[in-house]
């Protein structure tokens, strides 16, 4: 099935073009048209604003020579576009977060294209008409950080911090339980339902692997146990050692 023709979505964000700051690219009435196609003669993909990807994927359309325009629909309009296409069983190409409640309630697939590389990044230009970046953007990975002294002061927190992990699929499964993800639960009830149904997934997050000074993980218990009299363990030690004389 073909993508919708350019101009199919009747309410693009006409203000989006004014904030793009392009000098060579053609952006008219909320739609960017690559040089190889004219307004109204191509298929269309959907974006929020040019700034969301620093015009990366607008440049991708240009570099790949695709007959696809970028239509800007804003944050609130994206859900309307995607759900309308889903309800009508029509294909739709759009740029959005993942994981997110929208892609938890509507089945989607990632765009299959050339992976990111530094060489490709060097060909990127902020003005899409001048860009030669024909690859996917680099994936931004969120990182968990914590103050070392805080973790050393609370062994249970250190255990949770070291063990916690939730990939995109697991996060979308959580989101699908909540109303915005297509479920019928509020945020707290959705979190509770996920915890009740997925103990094997989270049990490792709260099973002690690092203990406070003076204790180690007990054999078979998974809990921190104090060292016996005359022995001691530093923070994170695997076994208690005899105390030094004096």
C-alpha positions as a LaTeX table, in Angstrom:
\begin{tabular}{lrrr}
\hline
Residue & $x$ (\AA) & $y$ (\AA) & $z$ (\AA) \\
\hline
Unk1 & 0.00 & 0.00 & 0.00 \\
Unk2 & 1.20 & 3.51 & $-0.82$ \\
Unk3 & 1.78 & 6.35 & 1.60 \\
Unk4 & $-0.85$ & 9.13 & 1.54 \\
Unk5 & $-0.40$ & 11.78 & $-1.14$ \\
Unk6 & 1.07 & 15.14 & $-0.16$ \\
Unk7 & $-1.68$ & 17.40 & 1.09 \\
Unk8 & $-3.79$ & 14.52 & 2.43 \\
Unk9 & $-3.60$ & 15.85 & 5.97 \\
Unk10 & $-5.65$ & 19.01 & 5.86 \\
Unk11 & $-4.28$ & 20.78 & 8.92 \\
Unk12 & $-0.47$ & 21.14 & 8.82 \\
Unk13 & 1.22 & 23.53 & 11.23 \\
Unk14 & 1.84 & 26.51 & 8.95 \\
Unk15 & 4.03 & 28.22 & 11.58 \\
Unk16 & 6.62 & 25.40 & 11.45 \\
Unk17 & 8.26 & 26.73 & 8.28 \\
Unk18 & 8.98 & 30.12 & 9.84 \\
Unk19 & 11.14 & 28.58 & 12.55 \\
Unk20 & 13.20 & 26.39 & 10.25 \\
Unk21 & 15.80 & 29.02 & 9.31 \\
Unk22 & 16.54 & 27.42 & 5.93 \\
Unk23 & 17.90 & 29.40 & 3.00 \\
Unk24 & 17.72 & 26.86 & 0.16 \\
Unk25 & 15.02 & 24.42 & 1.22 \\
Unk26 & 11.40 & 24.92 & 0.21 \\
Unk27 & 8.97 & 24.97 & 3.12 \\
Unk28 & 5.48 & 26.28 & 2.39 \\
Unk29 & 2.31 & 26.14 & 4.50 \\
Unk30 & 3.74 & 23.65 & 6.98 \\
Unk31 & 5.25 & 21.29 & 4.41 \\
Unk32 & 8.85 & 20.74 & 3.29 \\
Unk33 & 9.21 & 19.48 & $-0.29$ \\
Unk34 & 12.57 & 17.96 & $-1.30$ \\
Unk35 & 14.12 & 19.30 & $-4.53$ \\
Unk36 & 13.13 & 16.17 & $-6.45$ \\
Unk37 & 9.39 & 16.66 & $-5.94$ \\
Unk38 & 7.02 & 19.58 & $-6.01$ \\
Unk39 & 4.37 & 20.51 & $-3.46$ \\
Unk40 & 1.30 & 18.36 & $-3.94$ \\
Unk41 & 2.87 & 15.75 & $-6.25$ \\
Unk42 & 4.54 & 13.42 & $-3.74$ \\
Unk43 & 3.59 & 11.18 & $-0.87$ \\
Unk44 & 3.88 & 12.67 & 2.62 \\
Unk45 & 5.46 & 11.75 & 5.94 \\
Unk46 & 4.64 & 13.43 & 9.25 \\
Unk47 & 6.88 & 15.40 & 11.58 \\
Unk48 & 6.33 & 17.65 & 14.60 \\
Unk49 & 8.79 & 20.48 & 13.87 \\
Unk50 & 12.04 & 20.85 & 11.88 \\
Unk51 & 13.92 & 21.33 & 15.17 \\
Unk52 & 13.01 & 17.87 & 16.47 \\
Unk53 & 15.79 & 16.22 & 14.47 \\
Unk54 & 17.71 & 19.36 & 13.46 \\
Unk55 & 16.21 & 18.73 & 10.00 \\
Unk56 & 18.03 & 15.37 & 9.82 \\
Unk57 & 15.16 & 13.40 & 8.32 \\
Unk58 & 14.10 & 16.19 & 6.00 \\
Unk59 & 17.68 & 15.96 & 4.70 \\
Unk60 & 17.34 & 12.17 & 4.57 \\
Unk61 & 14.39 & 12.55 & 2.16 \\
Unk62 & 16.59 & 14.79 & $-0.01$ \\
Unk63 & 19.72 & 12.61 & 0.11 \\
Unk64 & 17.77 & 9.44 & $-0.72$ \\
Unk65 & 15.89 & 11.15 & $-3.54$ \\
Unk66 & 12.56 & 10.09 & $-2.08$ \\
Unk67 & 9.34 & 11.50 & $-3.48$ \\
Unk68 & 8.07 & 12.22 & 0.01 \\
Unk69 & 7.36 & 15.57 & 1.65 \\
Unk70 & 7.64 & 16.36 & 5.36 \\
Unk71 & 4.32 & 17.63 & 6.72 \\
Unk72 & 4.46 & 19.29 & 10.15 \\
Unk73 & 1.49 & 18.51 & 12.39 \\
Unk74 & 2.70 & 19.53 & 15.87 \\
Unk75 & 2.74 & 17.37 & 19.00 \\
Unk76 & $-1.04$ & 17.20 & 19.46 \\
Unk77 & $-1.66$ & 16.56 & 15.78 \\
Unk78 & 0.65 & 13.55 & 15.55 \\
Unk79 & $-1.66$ & 11.27 & 17.56 \\
Unk80 & $-4.58$ & 12.27 & 15.32 \\
Unk81 & $-2.58$ & 11.50 & 12.17 \\
Unk82 & $-1.30$ & 8.12 & 13.35 \\
Unk83 & $-4.55$ & 6.92 & 14.87 \\
Unk84 & $-6.56$ & 7.97 & 11.81 \\
Unk85 & $-4.21$ & 5.94 & 9.59 \\
Unk86 & $-4.32$ & 2.98 & 11.98 \\
Unk87 & $-8.12$ & 2.97 & 12.17 \\
Unk88 & $-8.35$ & 3.08 & 8.37 \\
Unk89 & $-5.63$ & 0.39 & 7.96 \\
Unk90 & $-3.52$ & 2.81 & 5.92 \\
Unk91 & 0.30 & 2.97 & 6.02 \\
Unk92 & 1.83 & 6.03 & 7.61 \\
Unk93 & 5.44 & 7.23 & 7.96 \\
Unk94 & 6.14 & 9.49 & 10.93 \\
Unk95 & 8.90 & 10.63 & 13.29 \\
Unk96 & 8.20 & 10.17 & 17.01 \\
Unk97 & 9.63 & 8.99 & 20.33 \\
Unk98 & 10.08 & 5.34 & 21.22 \\
Unk99 & 9.07 & 4.20 & 23.78 \\
Unk100 & 5.93 & 6.33 & 24.12 \\
Unk101 & 2.23 & 5.68 & 24.86 \\
Unk102 & 1.34 & 6.43 & 21.22 \\
Unk103 & 3.51 & 3.61 & 19.88 \\
Unk104 & 2.37 & 1.38 & 22.75 \\
Unk105 & $-1.26$ & 1.54 & 21.62 \\
Unk106 & $-0.63$ & 1.58 & 17.84 \\
Unk107 & 1.54 & $-1.20$ & 16.33 \\
Unk108 & 4.54 & 0.32 & 14.54 \\
Unk109 & 7.79 & $-0.78$ & 12.93 \\
Unk110 & 11.07 & 1.20 & 12.83 \\
Unk111 & 12.24 & 2.56 & 9.50 \\
Unk112 & 14.70 & 0.18 & 7.85 \\
Unk113 & 17.53 & 2.32 & 6.47 \\
Unk114 & 21.31 & 2.68 & 6.49 \\
Unk115 & 22.55 & 2.74 & 10.10 \\
Unk116 & 24.19 & 5.83 & 11.57 \\
Unk117 & 27.90 & 6.39 & 11.02 \\
Unk118 & 30.27 & 9.26 & 11.66 \\
Unk119 & 30.93 & 9.55 & 7.94 \\
Unk120 & 27.22 & 9.97 & 7.30 \\
Unk121 & 26.96 & 12.51 & 10.10 \\
Unk122 & 29.66 & 14.58 & 8.42 \\
Unk123 & 27.38 & 14.92 & 5.40 \\
Unk124 & 24.51 & 16.35 & 7.44 \\
Unk125 & 23.54 & 20.00 & 6.95 \\
Unk126 & 20.98 & 21.99 & 8.88 \\
Unk127 & 19.38 & 23.05 & 5.61 \\
Unk128 & 17.89 & 19.81 & 4.21 \\
Unk129 & 18.30 & 20.91 & 0.60 \\
Unk130 & 22.07 & 20.84 & 1.22 \\
Unk131 & 22.23 & 17.67 & 3.33 \\
Unk132 & 23.81 & 14.44 & 2.15 \\
Unk133 & 23.10 & 12.39 & 5.28 \\
Unk134 & 21.28 & 9.33 & 3.97 \\
Unk135 & 21.37 & 7.29 & 7.18 \\
Unk136 & 19.41 & 7.02 & 10.41 \\
Unk137 & 20.18 & 9.40 & 13.27 \\
Unk138 & 22.33 & 8.15 & 16.12 \\
Unk139 & 20.22 & 6.67 & 18.92 \\
Unk140 & 20.19 & 8.72 & 22.12 \\
Unk141 & 20.45 & 6.37 & 25.10 \\
Unk142 & 19.26 & 7.57 & 28.49 \\
Unk143 & 21.72 & 6.85 & 31.30 \\
Unk144 & 21.03 & 6.41 & 34.99 \\
Unk145 & 23.41 & 8.27 & 37.31 \\
Unk146 & 23.59 & 8.53 & 41.10 \\
Unk147 & 25.87 & 10.12 & 43.68 \\
Unk148 & 28.41 & 7.56 & 44.89 \\
Unk149 & 28.05 & 8.58 & 48.54 \\
Unk150 & 24.29 & 8.09 & 48.36 \\
Unk151 & 24.69 & 4.54 & 47.07 \\
Unk152 & 27.30 & 3.72 & 49.70 \\
Unk153 & 25.01 & 4.98 & 52.45 \\
Unk154 & 22.04 & 2.85 & 51.35 \\
Unk155 & 22.82 & $-0.71$ & 50.29 \\
Unk156 & 19.24 & $-1.43$ & 49.14 \\
Unk157 & 19.32 & 1.63 & 46.88 \\
Unk158 & 22.69 & 0.55 & 45.50 \\
Unk159 & 21.25 & $-2.89$ & 44.72 \\
Unk160 & 18.26 & $-1.40$ & 42.92 \\
Unk161 & 20.43 & 1.05 & 40.99 \\
Unk162 & 22.78 & $-1.70$ & 39.83 \\
Unk163 & 20.02 & $-4.11$ & 38.83 \\
Unk164 & 17.26 & $-1.97$ & 37.34 \\
Unk165 & 16.79 & $-2.12$ & 33.61 \\
Unk166 & 13.87 & $-1.80$ & 31.20 \\
Unk167 & 14.29 & $-1.99$ & 27.42 \\
Unk168 & 11.86 & $-0.37$ & 24.97 \\
Unk169 & 9.61 & $-3.41$ & 24.72 \\
Unk170 & 9.29 & $-3.70$ & 28.50 \\
Unk171 & 8.53 & 0.00 & 28.86 \\
Unk172 & 5.88 & $-0.14$ & 26.13 \\
Unk173 & 4.30 & $-3.14$ & 27.86 \\
Unk174 & 4.00 & $-1.00$ & 31.00 \\
Unk175 & 2.61 & 1.94 & 29.01 \\
Unk176 & 0.03 & $-0.26$ & 27.27 \\
Unk177 & $-1.67$ & $-0.85$ & 30.62 \\
Unk178 & $-2.28$ & 2.88 & 31.15 \\
Unk179 & $-5.05$ & 4.88 & 29.47 \\
Unk180 & $-2.74$ & 6.85 & 27.16 \\
Unk181 & $-1.23$ & 3.58 & 25.96 \\
Unk182 & $-4.60$ & 2.02 & 25.19 \\
Unk183 & $-5.26$ & 0.41 & 28.58 \\
Unk184 & $-7.86$ & 1.26 & 31.20 \\
Unk185 & $-5.71$ & 1.99 & 34.26 \\
Unk186 & $-4.30$ & 5.14 & 35.82 \\
Unk187 & $-0.54$ & 5.56 & 36.16 \\
Unk188 & $-0.20$ & 4.12 & 39.68 \\
Unk189 & $-2.59$ & 1.23 & 39.04 \\
Unk190 & $-0.81$ & 0.41 & 35.78 \\
Unk191 & 2.55 & 0.33 & 37.58 \\
Unk192 & 1.09 & $-1.89$ & 40.30 \\
Unk193 & $-0.44$ & $-4.26$ & 37.74 \\
Unk194 & 2.87 & $-4.59$ & 35.93 \\
Unk195 & 4.75 & $-5.31$ & 39.18 \\
Unk196 & 2.22 & $-7.98$ & 40.20 \\
Unk197 & 2.42 & $-9.70$ & 36.82 \\
Unk198 & 6.20 & $-9.53$ & 36.31 \\
Unk199 & 7.95 & $-10.58$ & 39.51 \\
Unk200 & 10.69 & $-12.54$ & 37.69 \\
Unk201 & 11.61 & $-9.34$ & 35.84 \\
Unk202 & 11.97 & $-7.10$ & 38.89 \\
Unk203 & 13.06 & $-9.59$ & 41.57 \\
Unk204 & 16.71 & $-9.16$ & 40.57 \\
Unk205 & 16.40 & $-5.39$ & 41.05 \\
Unk206 & 15.81 & $-5.83$ & 44.78 \\
Unk207 & 18.00 & $-8.87$ & 45.44 \\
Unk208 & 21.09 & $-7.68$ & 47.27 \\
Unk209 & 24.35 & $-7.81$ & 45.34 \\
Unk210 & 26.13 & $-4.97$ & 47.15 \\
Unk211 & 26.04 & $-4.46$ & 50.91 \\
Unk212 & 26.98 & $-1.67$ & 53.26 \\
Unk213 & 30.30 & $-1.82$ & 55.19 \\
Unk214 & 30.18 & $-4.57$ & 57.83 \\
Unk215 & 27.85 & $-6.89$ & 55.91 \\
Unk216 & 27.83 & $-9.22$ & 52.90 \\
Unk217 & 25.21 & $-11.04$ & 50.85 \\
Unk218 & 24.16 & $-14.16$ & 52.75 \\
Unk219 & 24.48 & $-17.57$ & 51.11 \\
Unk220 & 21.15 & $-18.52$ & 49.58 \\
Unk221 & 19.22 & $-15.61$ & 51.11 \\
Unk222 & 19.97 & $-12.75$ & 48.73 \\
Unk223 & 19.87 & $-10.42$ & 51.74 \\
Unk224 & 22.66 & $-8.47$ & 53.40 \\
Unk225 & 23.82 & $-10.10$ & 56.64 \\
Unk226 & 26.09 & $-8.60$ & 59.26 \\
Unk227 & 29.60 & $-10.00$ & 59.61 \\
Unk228 & 30.28 & $-12.15$ & 62.65 \\
Unk229 & 32.10 & $-10.68$ & 65.64 \\
Unk230 & 35.78 & $-10.28$ & 64.90 \\
Unk231 & 35.28 & $-9.94$ & 61.16 \\
Unk232 & 34.59 & $-7.03$ & 58.86 \\
Unk233 & 33.73 & $-6.29$ & 55.21 \\
Unk234 & 34.27 & $-3.11$ & 53.24 \\
Unk235 & 31.50 & $-1.68$ & 51.05 \\
Unk236 & 30.66 & $-4.14$ & 48.28 \\
Unk237 & 32.92 & $-6.92$ & 49.61 \\
Unk238 & 31.90 & $-10.50$ & 48.82 \\
Unk239 & 33.09 & $-12.00$ & 52.11 \\
Unk240 & 33.88 & $-10.97$ & 55.69 \\
Unk241 & 37.55 & $-10.90$ & 56.65 \\
Unk242 & 39.17 & $-11.12$ & 60.11 \\
Unk243 & 39.61 & $-7.74$ & 61.73 \\
Unk244 & 43.11 & $-6.36$ & 61.97 \\
Unk245 & 44.75 & $-6.66$ & 65.40 \\
Unk246 & 43.84 & $-3.80$ & 67.78 \\
\hline
\end{tabular}
